[in-house]
Coordinates of C-alpha atoms (C1' of nucleotides) in Angstrom, one line a residue:
Chain X
M1321 CA -13.7 -12.1 33.2
S1322 CA -10.6 -9.9 33.4
I1323 CA -8.6 -9.1 30.2
D1324 CA -5.3 -10.8 29.7
V1325 CA -2.7 -8.3 28.5
F1326 CA 0.9 -8.8 27.3
L1327 CA 3.4 -5.9 26.9
V1328 CA 6.2 -5.6 24.4
D1329 CA 8.6 -2.7 24.5
D1330 CA 12.4 -2.5 24.3
H1331 CA 12.5 0.2 26.9
R1332 CA 12.3 -1.5 30.3
L1333 CA 11.5 1.6 32.2
F1334 CA 8.5 2.3 30.0
L1335 CA 7.5 -1.3 30.3
S1336 CA 7.4 -1.2 34.0
G1337 CA 5.5 2.1 33.9
V1338 CA 2.8 0.6 31.7
K1339 CA 2.7 -2.5 33.9
A1340 CA 2.2 -0.5 37.0
E1341 CA -0.5 1.6 35.5
L1342 CA -2.5 -1.3 34.0
S1343 CA -2.0 -4.0 36.5
E1344 CA -4.8 -2.8 38.7
E1345 CA -7.5 -3.3 36.1
F1346 CA -6.0 -6.0 33.8
R1347 CA -4.1 -9.2 34.3
I1348 CA -0.6 -8.6 32.9
V1349 CA 0.3 -12.2 31.8
G1350 CA 3.8 -11.2 30.7
S1351 CA 6.1 -8.8 29.0
A1352 CA 9.1 -8.9 26.7
H1353 CA 11.7 -6.3 25.6
D1354 CA 12.8 -7.9 22.4
V1355 CA 11.0 -9.3 19.3
D1356 CA 12.0 -13.0 19.5
T1357 CA 11.0 -13.6 23.1
A1358 CA 7.9 -11.6 22.6
I1359 CA 6.7 -13.9 19.8
A1360 CA 7.5 -17.0 21.7
E1361 CA 5.8 -15.9 24.9
I1362 CA 2.7 -14.4 23.3
R1363 CA 2.2 -17.8 21.6
G1364 CA 2.4 -19.5 24.9
Y1365 CA 0.2 -17.2 26.9
D1366 CA -2.3 -16.4 24.1
P1367 CA -3.4 -13.2 25.7
D1368 CA -6.5 -11.1 24.8
V1369 CA -4.6 -7.9 24.0
V1370 CA -1.0 -7.1 23.3
L1371 CA 0.5 -3.7 23.6
V1372 CA 3.4 -3.5 21.2
D1373 CA 6.0 -0.8 20.6
V1374 CA 6.5 0.1 17.0
H1375 CA 10.2 0.7 16.8
M1376 CA 12.4 -2.1 18.1
P1377 CA 15.5 -3.9 16.9
D1378 CA 15.0 -7.1 14.8
G1379 CA 11.8 -6.1 12.9
G1380 CA 9.9 -4.0 15.4
G1381 CA 6.3 -4.4 16.2
I1382 CA 5.5 -5.4 12.7
A1383 CA 7.4 -8.6 13.0
V1384 CA 5.7 -9.5 16.3
I1385 CA 2.2 -8.8 14.9
E1386 CA 2.8 -10.8 11.7
S1387 CA 4.4 -13.8 13.4
V1388 CA 1.9 -14.1 16.2
G1389 CA -1.0 -13.3 13.9
E1390 CA -0.4 -16.5 11.9
T1391 CA -0.5 -18.8 14.9
N1392 CA -2.8 -16.9 17.3
P1393 CA -5.4 -15.1 15.2
G1394 CA -7.5 -14.3 18.3
V1395 CA -4.8 -12.0 19.8
K1396 CA -5.6 -8.3 19.3
F1397 CA -2.8 -5.8 19.0
L1398 CA -2.6 -2.2 20.0
A1399 CA 0.4 -0.3 18.7
L1400 CA 2.0 2.1 21.2
S1401 CA 4.6 4.4 19.8
V1402 CA 6.4 7.7 20.2
S1403 CA 6.0 8.2 16.5
D1404 CA 2.9 9.7 14.9
Q1405 CA 4.3 9.3 11.4
A1406 CA 1.8 8.3 8.7
E1407 CA 4.0 5.5 7.4
D1408 CA 4.3 3.9 10.9
V1409 CA 0.6 4.0 11.4
I1410 CA -0.1 2.5 8.0
A1411 CA 2.6 -0.2 8.4
M1412 CA 1.2 -1.3 11.8
I1413 CA -2.4 -1.4 10.6
R1414 CA -1.4 -3.3 7.5
A1415 CA 0.4 -5.8 9.7
G1416 CA -2.8 -6.3 11.6
A1417 CA -2.9 -3.9 14.6
R1418 CA -6.4 -2.9 15.6
G1419 CA -5.3 0.4 17.0
Y1420 CA -2.5 2.9 17.3
V1421 CA -1.9 5.4 20.1
T1422 CA 1.1 7.6 21.0
K1423 CA 3.0 7.3 24.2
T1424 CA 1.8 10.7 25.3
I1425 CA -1.5 9.1 26.2
E1426 CA -2.8 9.4 29.7
P1427 CA -2.9 6.2 31.8
P1428 CA -6.7 6.2 32.2
D1429 CA -7.1 6.7 28.4
L1430 CA -4.7 3.8 27.8
A1431 CA -6.7 1.5 30.0
D1432 CA -9.8 2.7 28.1
A1433 CA -8.1 1.9 24.8
V1434 CA -7.2 -1.6 26.0
R1435 CA -10.8 -2.2 26.9
R1436 CA -12.1 -0.9 23.6
I1437 CA -9.6 -3.0 21.6
H1438 CA -10.7 -6.1 23.5
A1439 CA -14.3 -5.2 22.7
G1440 CA -13.5 -5.1 19.0
D1441 CA -13.2 -1.4 18.5
A1442 CA -10.6 0.4 16.5
V1443 CA -8.6 2.9 18.6
F1444 CA -6.6 5.8 17.4
S1445 CA -5.1 8.8 19.1
P1446 CA -7.1 12.0 18.4
R1447 CA -4.3 13.4 16.2
L1448 CA -4.2 10.2 14.2
A1449 CA -7.9 9.9 13.8
G1450 CA -8.2 12.6 11.2
F1451 CA -5.4 11.1 9.2
V1452 CA -7.0 7.6 9.3
L1453 CA -10.4 9.1 8.3
D1454 CA -8.8 10.9 5.4
A1455 CA -7.1 7.8 4.1
F1456 CA -10.3 5.8 4.5
A1457 CA -12.4 8.4 2.7
G1458 CA -9.9 8.4 -0.2
A1459 CA -9.9 4.6 -0.3
I1460 CA -13.0 4.0 -2.2
P1461 CA -14.5 7.0 -4.0
S1462 CA -16.8 4.8 -6.0
D1463 CA -19.7 7.3 -6.2
Q1464 CA -21.5 7.9 -9.4
D1465 CA -19.7 10.5 -11.5
P1466 CA -22.1 12.6 -13.5
E1467 CA -19.6 12.4 -16.4
L1468 CA -20.1 8.7 -16.6
D1469 CA -23.7 9.2 -17.3
Q1470 CA -23.1 10.7 -20.7
L1471 CA -21.5 7.4 -21.8
T1472 CA -23.7 4.6 -23.2
A1473 CA -23.6 1.2 -21.7
R1474 CA -21.4 -0.2 -24.4
E1475 CA -19.0 2.8 -24.2
K1476 CA -18.6 2.1 -20.5
D1477 CA -17.8 -1.6 -21.2
V1478 CA -15.0 -0.5 -23.6
L1479 CA -13.8 2.2 -21.1
R1480 CA -13.4 -0.4 -18.3
L1481 CA -11.3 -2.7 -20.5
I1482 CA -9.2 0.1 -21.9
A1483 CA -8.6 1.4 -18.4
R1484 CA -7.3 -2.0 -17.4
G1485 CA -4.7 -1.8 -20.1
F1486 CA -6.1 -4.0 -22.8
A1487 CA -5.2 -3.3 -26.4
Y1488 CA -8.0 -2.6 -28.8
K1489 CA -7.6 -6.1 -30.3
Q1490 CA -8.0 -7.7 -26.8
V1491 CA -11.0 -5.5 -26.0
A1492 CA -12.6 -6.6 -29.3
R1493 CA -12.1 -10.2 -28.6
K1494 CA -13.5 -9.9 -25.0
L1495 CA -16.6 -8.1 -26.1
E1496 CA -16.9 -10.2 -29.3
I1497 CA -17.0 -7.2 -31.6
S1498 CA -14.7 -5.9 -34.3
I1499 CA -11.7 -3.8 -33.6
K1500 CA -13.3 -1.1 -35.7
T1501 CA -16.2 -1.0 -33.4
V1502 CA -13.9 -0.6 -30.4
E1503 CA -12.2 2.3 -32.1
T1504 CA -15.6 3.9 -32.7
H1505 CA -16.5 3.6 -29.0
V1506 CA -13.2 4.8 -27.8
S1507 CA -13.5 7.8 -30.1
S1508 CA -16.9 8.6 -28.6
V1509 CA -15.6 8.3 -25.1
L1510 CA -12.6 10.5 -25.8
R1511 CA -14.8 13.1 -27.4
K1512 CA -17.4 13.0 -24.6
L1513 CA -14.8 13.2 -21.8
Q1514 CA -12.7 15.8 -23.6
L1515 CA -9.6 13.7 -23.5
S1516 CA -7.1 13.4 -26.3
N1517 CA -5.8 9.8 -26.1
R1518 CA -6.2 6.5 -24.5
H1519 CA -3.4 7.2 -22.0
E1520 CA -5.3 10.2 -20.5
L1521 CA -8.3 8.0 -20.6
A1522 CA -6.6 5.3 -18.5
R1523 CA -5.4 8.0 -16.1
W1524 CA -8.9 9.5 -15.9
A1525 CA -10.3 6.1 -15.1
S1526 CA -7.7 5.1 -12.5
K1527 CA -8.2 8.4 -10.6
R1528 CA -11.9 7.5 -10.4
H1529 CA -11.0 3.9 -9.4
I1530 CA -13.0 2.5 -12.3
V1531 CA -11.5 -1.0 -12.5
Chain I
M352 CA -17.3 22.6 30.6
S353 CA -20.1 20.3 29.5
I354 CA -20.4 19.2 25.9
D355 CA -23.1 20.7 23.7
V356 CA -24.9 18.0 21.7
F357 CA -27.4 18.4 18.9
L358 CA -29.6 15.5 17.6
V359 CA -30.9 14.8 14.1
D360 CA -33.2 11.9 13.4
D361 CA -36.4 11.6 11.5
H362 CA -37.8 9.1 13.9
R363 CA -39.1 11.2 16.8
L364 CA -39.4 8.2 19.1
F365 CA -35.7 7.4 18.7
L366 CA -34.9 11.1 19.0
S367 CA -36.6 11.3 22.5
G368 CA -34.9 8.1 23.5
V369 CA -31.5 9.4 22.8
K370 CA -32.3 12.7 24.4
A371 CA -33.4 11.0 27.6
E372 CA -30.3 8.8 27.7
L373 CA -27.8 11.6 27.0
S374 CA -29.4 14.6 28.8
E375 CA -27.9 13.6 32.2
E376 CA -24.3 13.9 31.0
F377 CA -24.5 16.3 28.1
R378 CA -26.3 19.6 27.3
I379 CA -28.8 18.8 24.6
V380 CA -29.0 22.2 22.9
G381 CA -31.6 21.1 20.4
S382 CA -32.9 18.5 18.0
A383 CA -34.4 18.2 14.5
H384 CA -36.3 15.6 12.6
D385 CA -35.7 16.8 9.1
V386 CA -32.7 17.9 7.1
D387 CA -33.6 21.6 6.5
T388 CA -34.4 22.6 10.1
A389 CA -31.4 20.6 11.2
I390 CA -29.0 22.6 9.1
A391 CA -30.6 25.9 10.2
E392 CA -30.6 25.1 13.9
I393 CA -27.2 23.6 14.0
R394 CA -25.8 26.8 12.4
G395 CA -27.5 28.8 15.1
Y396 CA -26.5 26.7 18.1
D397 CA -23.0 25.8 16.9
P398 CA -22.9 22.7 19.1
D399 CA -19.8 20.6 19.9
V400 CA -21.1 17.3 18.6
V401 CA -24.0 16.4 16.4
L402 CA -25.5 12.9 16.3
V403 CA -27.0 12.5 12.9
D404 CA -29.0 9.7 11.3
V405 CA -27.8 8.5 8.0
H406 CA -31.1 7.7 6.2
M407 CA -33.5 10.7 6.1
P408 CA -35.6 12.3 3.4
D409 CA -34.1 15.2 1.4
G410 CA -30.5 14.1 1.3
G411 CA -30.0 12.2 4.6
G412 CA -27.2 12.8 7.0
I413 CA -24.8 13.6 4.2
A414 CA -26.6 16.8 3.3
V415 CA -26.6 17.9 6.9
I416 CA -22.9 17.2 7.4
E417 CA -21.8 18.9 4.1
S418 CA -24.0 22.0 4.5
V419 CA -23.0 22.6 8.1
G420 CA -19.4 21.7 7.6
E421 CA -19.0 24.7 5.2
T422 CA -20.2 27.2 7.7
N423 CA -19.3 25.6 11.1
P424 CA -16.1 23.7 10.6
G425 CA -15.8 23.2 14.4
V426 CA -18.9 21.0 14.7
K427 CA -18.0 17.3 14.9
F428 CA -20.4 14.7 13.5
L429 CA -21.2 11.2 14.8
A430 CA -23.2 9.1 12.3
L431 CA -25.9 7.0 14.0
S432 CA -27.6 4.5 11.8
V433 CA -29.4 1.2 11.6
S434 CA -27.3 0.3 8.6
D435 CA -23.9 -1.2 8.7
Q436 CA -23.5 -1.2 4.9
A437 CA -20.0 -0.3 3.7
E438 CA -21.3 2.3 1.3
D439 CA -23.2 4.1 4.0
V440 CA -20.1 4.2 6.2
I441 CA -17.9 5.4 3.4
A442 CA -20.4 8.0 2.3
M443 CA -20.7 9.5 5.8
I444 CA -16.9 9.5 6.4
R445 CA -16.4 11.2 3.1
A446 CA -19.0 13.8 3.9
G447 CA -17.0 14.6 7.1
A448 CA -18.3 12.4 9.9
R449 CA -15.8 11.7 12.6
G450 CA -17.4 8.4 13.6
Y451 CA -20.1 5.9 12.8
V452 CA -22.0 3.7 15.2
T453 CA -25.1 1.5 14.7
K454 CA -28.3 2.1 16.7
T455 CA -27.8 -1.2 18.5
I456 CA -25.3 0.6 20.6
E457 CA -25.8 0.6 24.4
P458 CA -26.6 4.0 26.0
P459 CA -23.4 4.1 28.1
D460 CA -21.4 3.2 25.0
L461 CA -23.1 6.0 23.1
A462 CA -22.3 8.5 25.8
D463 CA -18.7 7.3 25.7
A464 CA -18.7 7.7 21.9
V465 CA -19.9 11.3 22.2
R466 CA -17.2 12.0 24.7
R467 CA -14.5 10.5 22.4
I468 CA -15.8 12.3 19.4
H469 CA -15.5 15.6 21.2
A470 CA -12.0 14.7 22.3
G471 CA -11.0 14.3 18.7
D472 CA -11.2 10.5 18.5
A473 CA -12.6 8.5 15.6
V474 CA -15.3 6.2 16.7
F475 CA -16.6 3.1 15.1
S476 CA -18.8 0.2 16.1
P477 CA -16.7 -3.0 16.7
R478 CA -18.3 -4.6 13.6
L479 CA -17.3 -1.6 11.5
A480 CA -13.8 -1.2 12.9
G481 CA -12.4 -4.2 10.9
F482 CA -13.9 -2.9 7.7
V483 CA -12.5 0.6 8.2
L484 CA -9.1 -0.8 9.1
D485 CA -9.1 -3.0 6.0
A486 CA -10.0 0.0 3.7
F487 CA -7.3 2.0 5.5
A488 CA -4.7 -0.6 5.0
G489 CA -5.5 -0.8 1.3
A490 CA -5.6 2.9 0.9
I491 CA -1.9 3.6 0.7
P492 CA 0.3 0.6 0.0
S493 CA 3.2 3.0 -0.6
D494 CA 5.8 0.7 0.9
Q495 CA 8.9 -0.1 -1.0
D496 CA 8.1 -2.6 -3.7
P497 CA 11.0 -5.0 -4.1
E498 CA 10.2 -5.0 -7.8
L499 CA 10.9 -1.3 -8.0
D500 CA 14.4 -1.9 -6.8
Q501 CA 15.4 -3.8 -9.9
L502 CA 14.8 -0.6 -11.9
T503 CA 17.6 2.0 -12.3
A504 CA 17.0 5.6 -11.3
R505 CA 16.5 6.7 -14.9
E506 CA 14.1 3.9 -15.6
K507 CA 12.0 5.0 -12.6
D508 CA 12.0 8.5 -13.9
V509 CA 10.6 7.3 -17.2
L510 CA 8.2 5.0 -15.5
R511 CA 6.7 7.8 -13.5
L512 CA 6.0 9.9 -16.5
I513 CA 4.7 7.1 -18.6
A514 CA 2.4 6.2 -15.7
R515 CA 1.1 9.8 -15.8
G516 CA -0.1 9.3 -19.4
F517 CA 2.7 11.1 -21.2
A518 CA 3.7 10.0 -24.7
Y519 CA 7.3 9.0 -25.4
K520 CA 7.8 12.3 -27.2
Q521 CA 6.7 14.3 -24.1
V522 CA 8.7 12.2 -21.8
A523 CA 11.8 12.8 -24.0
R524 CA 11.2 16.5 -23.9
K525 CA 10.7 16.6 -20.1
L526 CA 13.8 14.5 -19.4
E527 CA 15.7 16.3 -22.1
I528 CA 16.8 13.0 -23.8
S529 CA 16.0 11.5 -27.2
I530 CA 12.8 9.5 -27.9
K531 CA 15.0 6.5 -28.7
T532 CA 16.4 6.6 -25.2
V533 CA 12.9 6.7 -23.7
E534 CA 12.1 3.7 -25.8
T535 CA 15.1 1.8 -24.5
H536 CA 14.2 2.6 -20.9
V537 CA 10.6 1.6 -21.4
S538 CA 11.7 -1.7 -23.0
S539 CA 13.9 -2.4 -20.0
V540 CA 11.2 -1.6 -17.6
L541 CA 8.7 -3.8 -19.4
R542 CA 11.1 -6.7 -19.5
K543 CA 12.1 -6.3 -15.8
L544 CA 8.4 -6.1 -14.7
Q545 CA 7.3 -8.8 -17.1
L546 CA 4.7 -6.6 -18.7
S547 CA 3.9 -6.4 -22.4
N548 CA 3.0 -2.9 -23.2
R549 CA 2.9 0.7 -21.8
H550 CA -0.8 0.3 -20.9
E551 CA -0.2 -2.5 -18.6
L552 CA 2.7 -0.5 -17.3
A553 CA 0.4 2.4 -16.5
R554 CA -2.0 0.2 -14.8
W555 CA 0.8 -1.5 -12.8
A556 CA 1.9 1.9 -11.6
S557 CA -1.5 3.2 -10.8
K558 CA -2.2 0.1 -8.7
R559 CA 0.9 0.9 -6.7
H560 CA 0.0 4.6 -6.4
I561 CA 3.2 5.6 -8.2
V562 CA 2.2 9.0 -9.4
Chain O
dA964 C1' 43.3 -2.7 -17.1
dC965 C1' 39.3 -5.2 -17.9
dG966 C1' 34.6 -6.5 -17.5
dA967 C1' 29.9 -5.2 -16.1
dC968 C1' 26.5 -2.1 -16.3
dA969 C1' 23.9 2.4 -16.7
dA970 C1' 22.7 5.8 -19.8
dT971 C1' 22.7 7.7 -24.1
dC972 C1' 21.3 7.5 -29.2
dG973 C1' 20.2 5.5 -33.9
dG974 C1' 17.9 2.4 -38.1
dG975 C1' 14.4 -0.4 -39.6
dG976 C1' 10.2 -2.7 -39.3
dA977 C1' 5.8 -4.7 -37.4
dT978 C1' 2.2 -3.5 -35.0
dC979 C1' -0.9 -0.5 -32.5
dC980 C1' -3.4 3.7 -31.8
dC981 C1' -6.0 7.7 -33.3
dC982 C1' -8.7 10.1 -36.5
dC983 C1' -10.9 11.1 -40.6
dC984 C1' -14.3 9.4 -44.0
dC985 C1' -18.3 6.2 -44.6
dA986 C1' -22.5 2.9 -44.0
dA987 C1' -26.0 -0.5 -42.3
dC988 C1' -29.3 -2.1 -38.8
dG989 C1' -32.6 -1.8 -34.9
dG990 C1' -35.1 0.8 -31.7
dC991 C1' -37.1 5.0 -30.2
dT992 C1' -39.8 9.3 -30.6
dC993 C1' -42.4 12.8 -32.9
Chain T
dG470 C1' -42.6 7.4 -42.1
dA471 C1' -38.8 10.5 -41.0
dG472 C1' -35.5 11.5 -37.9
dC473 C1' -32.4 10.6 -34.0
dC474 C1' -29.3 7.6 -31.6
dG475 C1' -26.8 3.4 -30.2
dT476 C1' -24.3 -0.3 -32.0
dT477 C1' -22.1 -2.4 -35.3
dG478 C1' -18.6 -2.5 -39.1
dG479 C1' -15.1 -0.8 -42.9
dG480 C1' -10.9 2.0 -45.7
dG481 C1' -7.1 4.5 -45.3
dG482 C1' -3.6 7.4 -43.5
dG483 C1' -0.3 9.3 -40.1
dG484 C1' 1.7 9.1 -35.9
dA485 C1' 3.0 6.4 -31.7
dT486 C1' 4.7 2.3 -29.8
dC487 C1' 7.4 -1.9 -29.4
dC488 C1' 11.2 -4.8 -30.5
dC489 C1' 15.1 -6.3 -33.1
dC490 C1' 19.7 -4.9 -34.3
dG491 C1' 23.6 -1.8 -33.4
dA492 C1' 26.8 1.9 -31.1
dT493 C1' 29.4 5.2 -27.7
dT494 C1' 30.4 7.2 -23.2
dG495 C1' 31.1 7.0 -18.3
dT496 C1' 31.4 4.8 -13.7
dC497 C1' 32.3 1.2 -10.5
dG498 C1' 34.6 -2.8 -8.6
dT499 C1' 38.1 -6.4 -8.8

DNA sequence: ACGACAATCGGGGATCCCCCCCAACGGCTC
DNA sequence: GAGCCGTTGGGGGGGATCCCCGATTGTCGT
């Protein structure tokens, strides 16, 4: 029941270092130092976990994750990089990586990370954890705004549609009421929320993720 | 150099179970089974890690995390709950928890989680990891949209201001150009992005986090 | 030198948005 | 029943937006 691990890194020295450190505990089924052979070999071996470098020629780790992900959805990826840049982390997670650790990691911690990735965990270096948490927290505010409570049900209906960019006429048609009624509701909403026009209203709504 | 842990759970049986399992490895400096005493005692003990239940009377874990977070920013929180509902996870992370695990966790894994939380890691149950990753991936698209490349520099300037809710007149004043020029740019942008009016444009921009 | 294009500006007109005024109906509370 | 409020609708006016037409300047590449 050992875990099959595949390594991808364009620095061969680093590759052999990782291999040496992990081979005691895991079965290293293979390794590659460029994107194309990595994709081909991972498809063949179908390992449990792939450690993949972020920055490589010909597309980097993203290309590997996206290509393999389509054919071998069971393979889990752990990004391993010198970079702790937000955009790199985001890009890898978007591509489908289940974790991201920097190369400053200690060998025992890396082994632990591989185990956790295989168990289904998400793994991030301590420094990146806070960043990921912040982004996650900002992702879906969604809580009840007390300001929304001052609005009546119908006003909220109108607000939602206005926030989506519909013209008064379209809102009227969707709610099956007259344009004049839509105007009345919008006026009430603007007054209650202390806004001056529908553009500010749309902005107010988008900031609150009311869509 | 042992880790000081404080426990908060309104179920005393569960509380003593956790205490029994963790007391070998960690120093359990105290525990509480309601929100108010939890807040008071955590402030006094200033532990390294607090295990806190999500659902409790008088505000639940959120109240504990938010109150203590203001006075003792060094305290790290691990949410421990029977619920794996997305809204619970989001609420706790927003409050300031550094991790969230379900109570189905095995004792050794819980001990491991406490260690990782203390080390600065973010910890999530395997089932929650995918959810958190998805939310994170959606949080900041931010990558280069190929559609943005069709726009000229000036058009993007105008787009940014329109997206912020400014009227043409205000955009004109800010960019020190005529209203007519603003209209021309907006028209080009609308045509290139296949949108029909400035409201859809504002929405298009807000979805892409162009602000 | 010529064409292509970005950026600037304008006229005119159709439509949309915003804000006043107003009023009717139903439901609720006092 | 009288009053309050939500929801519905209307008139009219002034400003904002959108699209059609046009134009000039400057830069860049062939």
